[in-house]
Coordinates of C-alpha atoms in Angstrom, one line a residue:
X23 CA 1.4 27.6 10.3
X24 CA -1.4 25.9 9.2
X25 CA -1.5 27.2 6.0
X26 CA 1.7 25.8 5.3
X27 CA 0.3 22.3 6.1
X28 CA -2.2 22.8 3.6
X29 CA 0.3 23.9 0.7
X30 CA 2.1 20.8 1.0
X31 CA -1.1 18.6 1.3
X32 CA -2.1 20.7 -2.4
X33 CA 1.4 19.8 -3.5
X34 CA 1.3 16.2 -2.9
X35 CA -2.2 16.1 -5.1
X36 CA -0.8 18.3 -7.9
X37 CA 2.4 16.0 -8.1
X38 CA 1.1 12.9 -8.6
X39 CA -1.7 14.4 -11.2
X40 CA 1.5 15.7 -13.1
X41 CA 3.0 11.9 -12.7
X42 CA -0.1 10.4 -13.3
X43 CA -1.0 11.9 -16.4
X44 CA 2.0 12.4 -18.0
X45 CA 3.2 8.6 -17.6
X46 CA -0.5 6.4 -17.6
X47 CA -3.0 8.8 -20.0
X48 CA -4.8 6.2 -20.7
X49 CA -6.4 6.6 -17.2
X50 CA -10.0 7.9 -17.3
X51 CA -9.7 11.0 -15.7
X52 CA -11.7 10.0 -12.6
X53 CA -9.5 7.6 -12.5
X54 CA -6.0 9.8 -12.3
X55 CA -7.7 12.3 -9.7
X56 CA -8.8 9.8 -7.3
X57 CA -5.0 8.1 -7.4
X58 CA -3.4 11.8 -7.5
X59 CA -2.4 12.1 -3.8
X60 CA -1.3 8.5 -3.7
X61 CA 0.9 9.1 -6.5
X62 CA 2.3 12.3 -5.3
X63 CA 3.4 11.0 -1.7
X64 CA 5.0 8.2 -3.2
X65 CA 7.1 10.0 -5.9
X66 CA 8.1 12.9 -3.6
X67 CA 9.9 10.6 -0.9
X68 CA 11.7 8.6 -3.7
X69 CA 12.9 12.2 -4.9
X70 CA 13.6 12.5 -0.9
X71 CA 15.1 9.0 -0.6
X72 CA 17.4 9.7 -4.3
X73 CA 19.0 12.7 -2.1
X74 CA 19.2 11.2 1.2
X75 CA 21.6 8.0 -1.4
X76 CA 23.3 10.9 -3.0
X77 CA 24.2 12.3 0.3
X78 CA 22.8 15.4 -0.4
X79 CA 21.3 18.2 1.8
X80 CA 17.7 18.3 1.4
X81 CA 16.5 21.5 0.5
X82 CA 13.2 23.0 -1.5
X83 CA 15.1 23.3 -4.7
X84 CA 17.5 20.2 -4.1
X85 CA 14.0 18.7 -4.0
X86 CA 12.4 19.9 -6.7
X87 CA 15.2 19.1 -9.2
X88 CA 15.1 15.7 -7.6
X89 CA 11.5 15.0 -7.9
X90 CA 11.9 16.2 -12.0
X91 CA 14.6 14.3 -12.3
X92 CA 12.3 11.2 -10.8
X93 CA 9.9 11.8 -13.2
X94 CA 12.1 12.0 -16.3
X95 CA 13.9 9.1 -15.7
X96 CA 11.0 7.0 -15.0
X97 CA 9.6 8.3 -18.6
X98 CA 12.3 6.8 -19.9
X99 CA 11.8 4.1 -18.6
X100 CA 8.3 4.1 -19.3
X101 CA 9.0 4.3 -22.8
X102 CA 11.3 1.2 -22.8
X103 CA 9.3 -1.5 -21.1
X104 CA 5.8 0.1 -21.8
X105 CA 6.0 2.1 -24.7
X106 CA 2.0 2.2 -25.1
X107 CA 1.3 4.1 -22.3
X108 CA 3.7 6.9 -22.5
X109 CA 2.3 10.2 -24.4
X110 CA 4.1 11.8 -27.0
X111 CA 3.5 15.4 -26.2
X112 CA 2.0 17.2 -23.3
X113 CA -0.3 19.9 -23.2
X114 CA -0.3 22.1 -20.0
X115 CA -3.9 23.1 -21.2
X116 CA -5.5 20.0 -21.1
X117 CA -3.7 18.7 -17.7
X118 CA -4.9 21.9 -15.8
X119 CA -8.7 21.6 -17.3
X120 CA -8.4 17.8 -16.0
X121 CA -6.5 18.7 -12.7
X122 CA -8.5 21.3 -11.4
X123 CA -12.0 19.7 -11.2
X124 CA -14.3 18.3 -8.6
X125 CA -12.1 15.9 -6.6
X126 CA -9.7 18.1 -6.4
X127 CA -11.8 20.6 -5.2
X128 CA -13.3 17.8 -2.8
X129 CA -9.9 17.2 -1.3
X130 CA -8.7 20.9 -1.0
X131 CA -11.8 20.3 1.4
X132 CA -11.2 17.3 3.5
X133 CA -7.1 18.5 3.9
X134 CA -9.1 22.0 5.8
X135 CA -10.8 20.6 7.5
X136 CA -8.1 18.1 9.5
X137 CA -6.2 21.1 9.4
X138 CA -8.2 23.5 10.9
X139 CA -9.1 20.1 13.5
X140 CA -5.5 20.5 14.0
X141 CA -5.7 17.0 16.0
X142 CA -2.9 14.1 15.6
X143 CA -1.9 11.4 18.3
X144 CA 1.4 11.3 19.2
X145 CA 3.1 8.8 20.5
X146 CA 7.4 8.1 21.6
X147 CA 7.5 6.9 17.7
X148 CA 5.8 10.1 16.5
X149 CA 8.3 11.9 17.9
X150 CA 11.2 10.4 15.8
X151 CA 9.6 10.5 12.4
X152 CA 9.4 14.1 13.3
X153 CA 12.4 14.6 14.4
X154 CA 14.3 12.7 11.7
X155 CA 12.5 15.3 9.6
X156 CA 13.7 18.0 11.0
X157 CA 17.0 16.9 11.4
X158 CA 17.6 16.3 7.8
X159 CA 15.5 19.6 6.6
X160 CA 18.1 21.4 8.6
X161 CA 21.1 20.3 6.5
X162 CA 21.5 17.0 8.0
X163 CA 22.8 14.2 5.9
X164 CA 23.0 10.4 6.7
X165 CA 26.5 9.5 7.2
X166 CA 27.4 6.5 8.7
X167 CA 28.0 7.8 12.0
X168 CA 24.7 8.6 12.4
X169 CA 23.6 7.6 16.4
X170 CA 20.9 4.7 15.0
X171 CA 21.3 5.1 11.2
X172 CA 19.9 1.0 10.5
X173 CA 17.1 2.2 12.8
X174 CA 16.3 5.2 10.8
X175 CA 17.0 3.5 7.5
X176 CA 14.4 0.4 7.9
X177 CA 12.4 2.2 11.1
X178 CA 11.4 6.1 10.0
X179 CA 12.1 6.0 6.5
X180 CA 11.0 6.4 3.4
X181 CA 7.7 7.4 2.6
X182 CA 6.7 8.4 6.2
X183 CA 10.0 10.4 6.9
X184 CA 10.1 12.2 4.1
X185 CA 6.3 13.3 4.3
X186 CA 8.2 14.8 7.7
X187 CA 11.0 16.5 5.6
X188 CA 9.2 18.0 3.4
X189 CA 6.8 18.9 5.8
X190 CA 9.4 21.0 7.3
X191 CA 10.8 22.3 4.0
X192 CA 7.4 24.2 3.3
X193 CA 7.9 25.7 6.9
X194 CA 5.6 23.5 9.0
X195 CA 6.0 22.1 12.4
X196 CA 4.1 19.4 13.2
X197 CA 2.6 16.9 10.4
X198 CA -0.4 15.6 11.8
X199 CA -3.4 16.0 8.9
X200 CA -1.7 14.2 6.3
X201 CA -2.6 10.8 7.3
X202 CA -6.4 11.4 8.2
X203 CA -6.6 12.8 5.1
X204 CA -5.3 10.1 3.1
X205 CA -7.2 7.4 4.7
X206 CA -10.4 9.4 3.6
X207 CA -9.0 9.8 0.5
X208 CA -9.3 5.9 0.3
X209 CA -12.4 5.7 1.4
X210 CA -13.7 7.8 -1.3
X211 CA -11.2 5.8 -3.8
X212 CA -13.2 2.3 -2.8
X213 CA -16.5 3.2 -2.7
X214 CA -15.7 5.2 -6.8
X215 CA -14.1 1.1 -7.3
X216 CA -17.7 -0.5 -6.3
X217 CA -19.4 2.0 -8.6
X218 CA -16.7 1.5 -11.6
X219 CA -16.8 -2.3 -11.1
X220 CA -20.7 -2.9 -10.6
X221 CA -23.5 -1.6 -13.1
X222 CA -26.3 -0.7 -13.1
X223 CA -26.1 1.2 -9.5
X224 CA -29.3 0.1 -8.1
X225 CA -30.5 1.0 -4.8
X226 CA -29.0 -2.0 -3.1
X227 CA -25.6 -1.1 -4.3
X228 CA -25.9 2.6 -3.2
X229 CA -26.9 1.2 0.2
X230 CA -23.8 -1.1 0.3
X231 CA -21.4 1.8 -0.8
X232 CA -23.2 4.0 2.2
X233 CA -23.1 0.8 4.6
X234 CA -19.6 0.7 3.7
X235 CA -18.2 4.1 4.1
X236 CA -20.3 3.8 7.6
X237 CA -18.9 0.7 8.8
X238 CA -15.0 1.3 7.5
X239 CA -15.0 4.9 8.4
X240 CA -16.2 4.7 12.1
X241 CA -14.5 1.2 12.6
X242 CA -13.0 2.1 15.8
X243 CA -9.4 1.1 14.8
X244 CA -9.5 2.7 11.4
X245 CA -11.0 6.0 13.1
X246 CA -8.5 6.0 15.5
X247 CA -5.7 4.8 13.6
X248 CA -5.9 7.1 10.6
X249 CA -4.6 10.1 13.6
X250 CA -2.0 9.0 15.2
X251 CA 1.8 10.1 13.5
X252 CA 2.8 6.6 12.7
X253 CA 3.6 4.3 9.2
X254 CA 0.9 1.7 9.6
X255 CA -1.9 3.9 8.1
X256 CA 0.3 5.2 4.7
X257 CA 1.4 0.7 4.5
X258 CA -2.2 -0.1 4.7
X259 CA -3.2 2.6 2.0
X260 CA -0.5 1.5 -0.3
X261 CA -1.4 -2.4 0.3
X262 CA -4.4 -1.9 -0.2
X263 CA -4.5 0.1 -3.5
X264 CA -2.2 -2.5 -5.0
X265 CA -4.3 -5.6 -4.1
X266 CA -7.7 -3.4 -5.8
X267 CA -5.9 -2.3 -8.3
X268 CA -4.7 -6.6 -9.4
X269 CA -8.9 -7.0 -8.3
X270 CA -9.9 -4.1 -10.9
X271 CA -7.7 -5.4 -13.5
X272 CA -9.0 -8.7 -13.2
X273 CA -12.7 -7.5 -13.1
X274 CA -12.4 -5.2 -15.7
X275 CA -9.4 -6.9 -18.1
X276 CA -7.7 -3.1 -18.5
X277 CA -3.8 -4.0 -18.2
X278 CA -3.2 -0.3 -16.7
X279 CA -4.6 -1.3 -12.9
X280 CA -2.1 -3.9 -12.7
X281 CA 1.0 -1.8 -13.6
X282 CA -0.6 0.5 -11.0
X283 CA -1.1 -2.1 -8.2
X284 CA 2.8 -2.7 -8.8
X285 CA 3.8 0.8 -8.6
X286 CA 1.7 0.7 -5.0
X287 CA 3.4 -2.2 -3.8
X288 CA 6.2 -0.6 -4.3
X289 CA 5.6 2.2 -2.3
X290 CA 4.3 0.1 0.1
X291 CA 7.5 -1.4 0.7
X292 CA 9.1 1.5 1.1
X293 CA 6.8 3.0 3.9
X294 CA 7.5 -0.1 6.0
X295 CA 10.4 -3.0 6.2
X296 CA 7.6 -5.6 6.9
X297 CA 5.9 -5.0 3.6
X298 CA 8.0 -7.1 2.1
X299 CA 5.9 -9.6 3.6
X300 CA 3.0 -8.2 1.8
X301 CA 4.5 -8.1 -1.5
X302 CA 5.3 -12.0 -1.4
X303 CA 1.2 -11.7 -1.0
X304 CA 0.4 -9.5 -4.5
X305 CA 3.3 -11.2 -6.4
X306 CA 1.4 -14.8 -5.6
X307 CA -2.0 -13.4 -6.5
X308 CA -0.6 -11.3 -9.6
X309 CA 1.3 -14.5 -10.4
X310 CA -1.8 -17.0 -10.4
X311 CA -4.0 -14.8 -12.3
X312 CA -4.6 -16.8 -15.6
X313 CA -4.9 -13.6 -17.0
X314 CA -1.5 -12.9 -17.0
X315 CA 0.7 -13.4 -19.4
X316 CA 4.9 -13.8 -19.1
X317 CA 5.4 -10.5 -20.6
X318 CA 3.0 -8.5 -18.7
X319 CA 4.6 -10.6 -15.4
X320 CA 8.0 -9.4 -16.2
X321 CA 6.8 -5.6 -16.4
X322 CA 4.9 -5.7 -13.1
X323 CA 8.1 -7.1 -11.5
X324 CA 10.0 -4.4 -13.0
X325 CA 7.7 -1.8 -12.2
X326 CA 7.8 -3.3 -8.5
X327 CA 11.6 -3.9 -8.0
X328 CA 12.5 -0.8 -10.0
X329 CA 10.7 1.5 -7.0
X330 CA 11.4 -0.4 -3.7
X331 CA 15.0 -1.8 -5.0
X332 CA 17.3 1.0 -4.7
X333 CA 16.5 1.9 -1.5
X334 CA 16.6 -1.4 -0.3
X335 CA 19.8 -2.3 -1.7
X336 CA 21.2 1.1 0.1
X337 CA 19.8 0.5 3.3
X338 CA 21.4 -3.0 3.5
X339 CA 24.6 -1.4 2.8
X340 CA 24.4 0.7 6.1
X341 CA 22.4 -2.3 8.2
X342 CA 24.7 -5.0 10.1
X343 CA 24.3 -8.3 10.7
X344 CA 23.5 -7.8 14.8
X345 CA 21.3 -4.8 15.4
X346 CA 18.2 -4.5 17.9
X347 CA 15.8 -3.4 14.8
X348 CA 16.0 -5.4 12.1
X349 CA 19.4 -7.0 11.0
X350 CA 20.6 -7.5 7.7
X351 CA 19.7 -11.2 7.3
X352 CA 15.6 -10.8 7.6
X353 CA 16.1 -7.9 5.1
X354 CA 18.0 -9.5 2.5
X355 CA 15.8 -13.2 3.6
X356 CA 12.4 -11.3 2.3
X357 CA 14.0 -9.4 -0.5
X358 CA 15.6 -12.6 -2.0
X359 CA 12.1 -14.3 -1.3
X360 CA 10.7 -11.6 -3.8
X361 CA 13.3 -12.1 -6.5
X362 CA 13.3 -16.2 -6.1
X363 CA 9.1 -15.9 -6.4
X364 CA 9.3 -13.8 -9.4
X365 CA 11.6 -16.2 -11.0
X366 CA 10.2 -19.0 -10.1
X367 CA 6.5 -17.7 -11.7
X368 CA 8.5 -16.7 -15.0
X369 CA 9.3 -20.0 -15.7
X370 CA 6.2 -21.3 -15.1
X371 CA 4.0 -18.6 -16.1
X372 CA 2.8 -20.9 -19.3
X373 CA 1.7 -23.9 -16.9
X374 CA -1.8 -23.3 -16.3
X375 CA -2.4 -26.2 -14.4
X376 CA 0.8 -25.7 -12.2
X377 CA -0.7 -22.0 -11.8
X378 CA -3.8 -23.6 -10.4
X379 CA -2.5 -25.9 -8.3
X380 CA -0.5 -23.1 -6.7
X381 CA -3.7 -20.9 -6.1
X382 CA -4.9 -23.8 -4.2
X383 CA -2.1 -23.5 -1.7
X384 CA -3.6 -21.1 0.3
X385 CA -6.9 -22.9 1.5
X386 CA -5.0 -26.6 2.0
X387 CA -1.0 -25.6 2.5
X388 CA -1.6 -23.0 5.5
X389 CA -3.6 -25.6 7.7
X390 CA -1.2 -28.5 6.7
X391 CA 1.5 -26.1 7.2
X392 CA 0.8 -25.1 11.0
X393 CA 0.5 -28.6 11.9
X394 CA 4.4 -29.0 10.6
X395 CA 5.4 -26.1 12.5
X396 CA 3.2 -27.3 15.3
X397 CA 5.3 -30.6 15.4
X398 CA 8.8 -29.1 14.6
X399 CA 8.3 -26.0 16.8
X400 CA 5.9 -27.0 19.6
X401 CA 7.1 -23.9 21.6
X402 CA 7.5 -21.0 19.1
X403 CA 3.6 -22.2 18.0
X404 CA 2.4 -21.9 21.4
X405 CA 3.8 -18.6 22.0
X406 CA 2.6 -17.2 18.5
X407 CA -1.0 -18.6 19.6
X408 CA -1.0 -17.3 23.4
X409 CA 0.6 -14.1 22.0
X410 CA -0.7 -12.9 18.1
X411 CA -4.4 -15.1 18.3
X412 CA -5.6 -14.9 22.1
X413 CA -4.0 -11.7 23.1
X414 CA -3.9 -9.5 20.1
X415 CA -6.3 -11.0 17.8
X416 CA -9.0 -11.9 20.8
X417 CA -7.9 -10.2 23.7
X418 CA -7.4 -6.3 24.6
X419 CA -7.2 -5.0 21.1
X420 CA -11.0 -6.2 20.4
X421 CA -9.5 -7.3 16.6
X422 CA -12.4 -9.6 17.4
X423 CA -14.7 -8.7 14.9
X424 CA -12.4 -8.6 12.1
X425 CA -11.6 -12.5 13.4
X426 CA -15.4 -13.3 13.1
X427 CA -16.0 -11.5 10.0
X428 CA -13.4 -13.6 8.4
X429 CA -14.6 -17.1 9.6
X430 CA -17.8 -16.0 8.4
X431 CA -16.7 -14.9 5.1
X432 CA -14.4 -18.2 4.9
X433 CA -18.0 -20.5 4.9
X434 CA -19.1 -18.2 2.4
X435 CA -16.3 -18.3 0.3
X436 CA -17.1 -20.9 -2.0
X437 CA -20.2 -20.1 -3.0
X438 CA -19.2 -16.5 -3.7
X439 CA -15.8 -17.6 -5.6
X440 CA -18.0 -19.8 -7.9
X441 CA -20.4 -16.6 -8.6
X442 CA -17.3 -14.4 -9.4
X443 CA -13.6 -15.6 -9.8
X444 CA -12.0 -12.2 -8.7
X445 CA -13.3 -12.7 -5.2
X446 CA -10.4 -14.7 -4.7
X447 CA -7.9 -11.9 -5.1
X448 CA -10.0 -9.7 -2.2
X449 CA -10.5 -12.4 0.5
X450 CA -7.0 -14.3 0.0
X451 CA -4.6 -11.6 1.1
X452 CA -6.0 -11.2 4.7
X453 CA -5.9 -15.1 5.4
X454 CA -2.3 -14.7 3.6
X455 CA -1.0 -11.8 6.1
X456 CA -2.6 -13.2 9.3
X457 CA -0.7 -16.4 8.5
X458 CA 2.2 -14.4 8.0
X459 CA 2.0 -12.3 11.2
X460 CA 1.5 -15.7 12.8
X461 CA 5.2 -16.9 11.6
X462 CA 6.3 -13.8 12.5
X463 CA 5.8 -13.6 15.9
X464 CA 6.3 -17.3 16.4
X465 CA 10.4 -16.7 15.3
X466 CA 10.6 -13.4 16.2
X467 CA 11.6 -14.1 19.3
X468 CA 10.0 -11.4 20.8
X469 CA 7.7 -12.3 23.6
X470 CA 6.7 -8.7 25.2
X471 CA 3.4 -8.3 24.9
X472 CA 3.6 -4.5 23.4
X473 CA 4.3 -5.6 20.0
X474 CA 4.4 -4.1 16.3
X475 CA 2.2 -7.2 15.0
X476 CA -1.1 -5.8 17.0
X477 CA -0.6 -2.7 14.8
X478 CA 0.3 -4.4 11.7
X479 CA -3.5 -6.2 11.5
X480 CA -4.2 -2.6 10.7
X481 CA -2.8 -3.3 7.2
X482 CA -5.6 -5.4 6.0
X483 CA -8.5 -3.6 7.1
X484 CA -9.8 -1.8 4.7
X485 CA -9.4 -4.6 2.1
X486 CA -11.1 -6.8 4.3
X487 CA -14.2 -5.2 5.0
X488 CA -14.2 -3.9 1.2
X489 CA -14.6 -7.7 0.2
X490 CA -17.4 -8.4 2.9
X491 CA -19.3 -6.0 0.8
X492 CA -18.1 -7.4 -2.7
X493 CA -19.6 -10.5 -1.3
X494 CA -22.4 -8.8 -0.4
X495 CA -23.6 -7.8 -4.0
X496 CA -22.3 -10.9 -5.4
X497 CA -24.5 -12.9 -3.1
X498 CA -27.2 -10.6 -3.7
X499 CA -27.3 -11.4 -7.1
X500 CA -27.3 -8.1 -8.3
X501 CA -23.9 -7.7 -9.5
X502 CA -23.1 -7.1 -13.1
X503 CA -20.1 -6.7 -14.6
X504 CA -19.1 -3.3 -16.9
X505 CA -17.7 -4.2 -20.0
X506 CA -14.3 -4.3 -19.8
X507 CA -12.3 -1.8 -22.6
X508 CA -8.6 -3.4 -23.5
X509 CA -5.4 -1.4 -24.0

């Protein structure tokens, strides 16, 4: 069977080089074999999640007609709201002399290898993703009678369930390489960023991209994590990807990373309900960046709602009001948070000093806003501190070193902002989604102590420590930027 794993692991790659080169050449091609698998996973459970709408059974050539389809359509698109980028003519020659290459051949490697390990923690949740999987590779469809469909809807699907489903389409049992393999896949992809962001490469900066890859990789929760048959680890790649790519745009002024970082958010959202939390977080820093302009905000958005929308929109219709998951109201409360943000920074999009003011927020309006809270909700702030902060953040789950990292970072911010600007976009999103899981857990109203939110800090790992050692060559003094190339 494990060949089969393998195949689909191949597939995934191959898909999203096809995507990716077809829709963004202007990529280096580095650049689209290092985002390939990304790409592929996302694009392969929207042609999963366009069947699952059309309430059609899910077979290998359903599939495959879908995923064309996918890519067609989103040409089209393409070619409306970002007619640049969008090649007039393909040549199979040149894709398969830029496809098959080193990094492929690197990460026909690394999907062995977890393979033949053959090694995946699996825990009650595990169990469903899988078995949602199988249920609709076997001709299952999701009616509305469906025993727990809001719960499968907003709990096992997309992105994660249909890696399940298709799993089982190319004859394979149990999925449990793809997500080790991905989060090494990101590894590489950050340490490639520090090299394309940072010239010359001197020894210091080879150090900090081994020191790096050391201290990420065999971070105990990361190590762990990246096994077990869960969503967490495919939300934190795509969160991740999108906040690097808005950091590579802005450090290297090429427009393409920021279309990309929108098209990750996207599939971010649609691996887990709770990233619509973290897309509030890109939209604010993508919205605050004086590099953007009005008409390159209203493509990002598009890019962003055009992926995550549909899906959302069809879940809601099959999600009531009262249901032990998530209800309808926090689903369509963060979704209309998204669209009233994106409006809101439209219309002000040519007030630069509005802009900076609302950059600001983050250092003055979270302190100032947990001493309202505090006063309004004296209770629901207690819990959220015994709870997220002594229990999960300082307590069993040893997130105690992220916490110190950060403070430390946080006195060193200032002095590493005024050495380089785009700091700012790597350090802001963990304070941002801490905050957030905070809030959450304060009106949750769940008080158990075996929580999603302990998890969730997962989700801002590897961005973290990737900005400890930005900081670290910027306060070296040693950092110099490439020239950037527009498009």
């Amino acid at each position: 069977m494990v060949e089969y794993q393998l195949i689909l692991l191949i597939f995934v790659y191959l898909a999203g080089s096809l995507f990716i080169w077809l829709i963004l050449p202007q990529l280096k091609s580095i650049d689209k074999q290092l985002l390939s698998p990304f790409i592929g996973i996302g694009f392969s459970a929207i042609a999963v999640g366009a069947l699952l709408i059309l309430q059609l059974s899910l077979t290998l050539i359903s599939f495959f007609i879908s995923l064309l389809l996918i890519f067609f359509t989103i040409k089209q698109i393409l070619n409306k709201i970002l007619p640049q980028y969008v090649p007039s003519k393909f040549s199979i020659k040149e894709f398969v002399f830029d496809t098959i290459s080193i990094p492929l051949i690197v990460y026909v490697i690394i999907s062995i290898l977890f393979v033949k390990i053959g090694y995946g923690n699996a825990s009650p949740d595990s169990t469903t993703f899988e078995g949602i999987g199988r249920y609709l590779e076997q001709g299952g469809i999701l009616k509305s009678n469906v025993l727990e469909l809001p719960f499968i809807l907003n709990g096992r699907l997309l992105i994660v369930g249909s890696m399940h489903v298709i799993n089982r389409m190319f004859h394979d049992y149990h999925l449990y390489a793809l997500n080790p393999t991905i989060c090494v896949w990101l590894l590489i992809f950050l340490s490639y960023t520090i090299l394309k962001v940072y010239s010359p490469i001197n020894k210091l900066n080879r150090f900090s991209i081994f020191l790096f890859l050391i201290s990420l990789g065999l971070y105990k929760h990361y190590f762990n994590g990246m096994f077990n048959i869960h969503s967490n680890q495919l939300a934190m790649v795509y969160f991740t990807l999108s906040i690097v790519s808005l950091y590579l745009f802005s450090a290297l002024n090429d427009r393409v990373w920021v279309y990309i970082g929108s098209l990750t958010m996207g599939f971010a959202c649609l691996t887990r309900i709770d990233m619509l939390m973290g897309s509030l977080i890109y939209i604010f820093l993508l919205s605050v960046n004086n590099k953007i302009n009005s008409k390159i905000l209203v493509r990002c958005y598009s890019i962003f709602f055009i992926v995550c929308l549909p899906w959302r929109i069809f879940t809601l219709y099959h999600t009531p009001w009262d249901v032990w998951y998530v209800s309808f109201l926090p689903i369509i409360t963060l979704l209309g948070a998204n669209i009233i943000c994106c409006i809101i920074f439209i219309i002000i999009n040519e007030e630069k000093k509005l802009l900076n003011f609302f950059s600001k927020l983050p250092i003055g309006g979270i302190p100032l806003a947990m001493i309202v809270l505090f006063l309004s909700y004296p209770d629901k702030i207690n819990l959220a501190w015994n709870l997220f902060v002594k229990f999960v953040l300082l307590g069993h789950s040893t997130w105690l070193l992220l916490v110190v990292s950060l403070i430390i970072s946080s006195i060193s911010f200032s002095y590493l902002i005024g050495r380089d600007k785009n700091y700012y976009i790597l350090y802001t999103p963990a304070v941002l989604y801490l905050f957030m899981l905070f809030f959450l857990v304060a009106f949750s109203g769940y008080a158990k102590e075996d929580i999603s939110v302990d998890r969730m800090v997962l989700h801002i790992v590897p961005l973290h420590v990737f900005s400890l050692f930005v900081g670290l060559i910027t306060a070296s003094g040693q950092k110099e930027l490439k020239p950037f190339r527009s498009v």
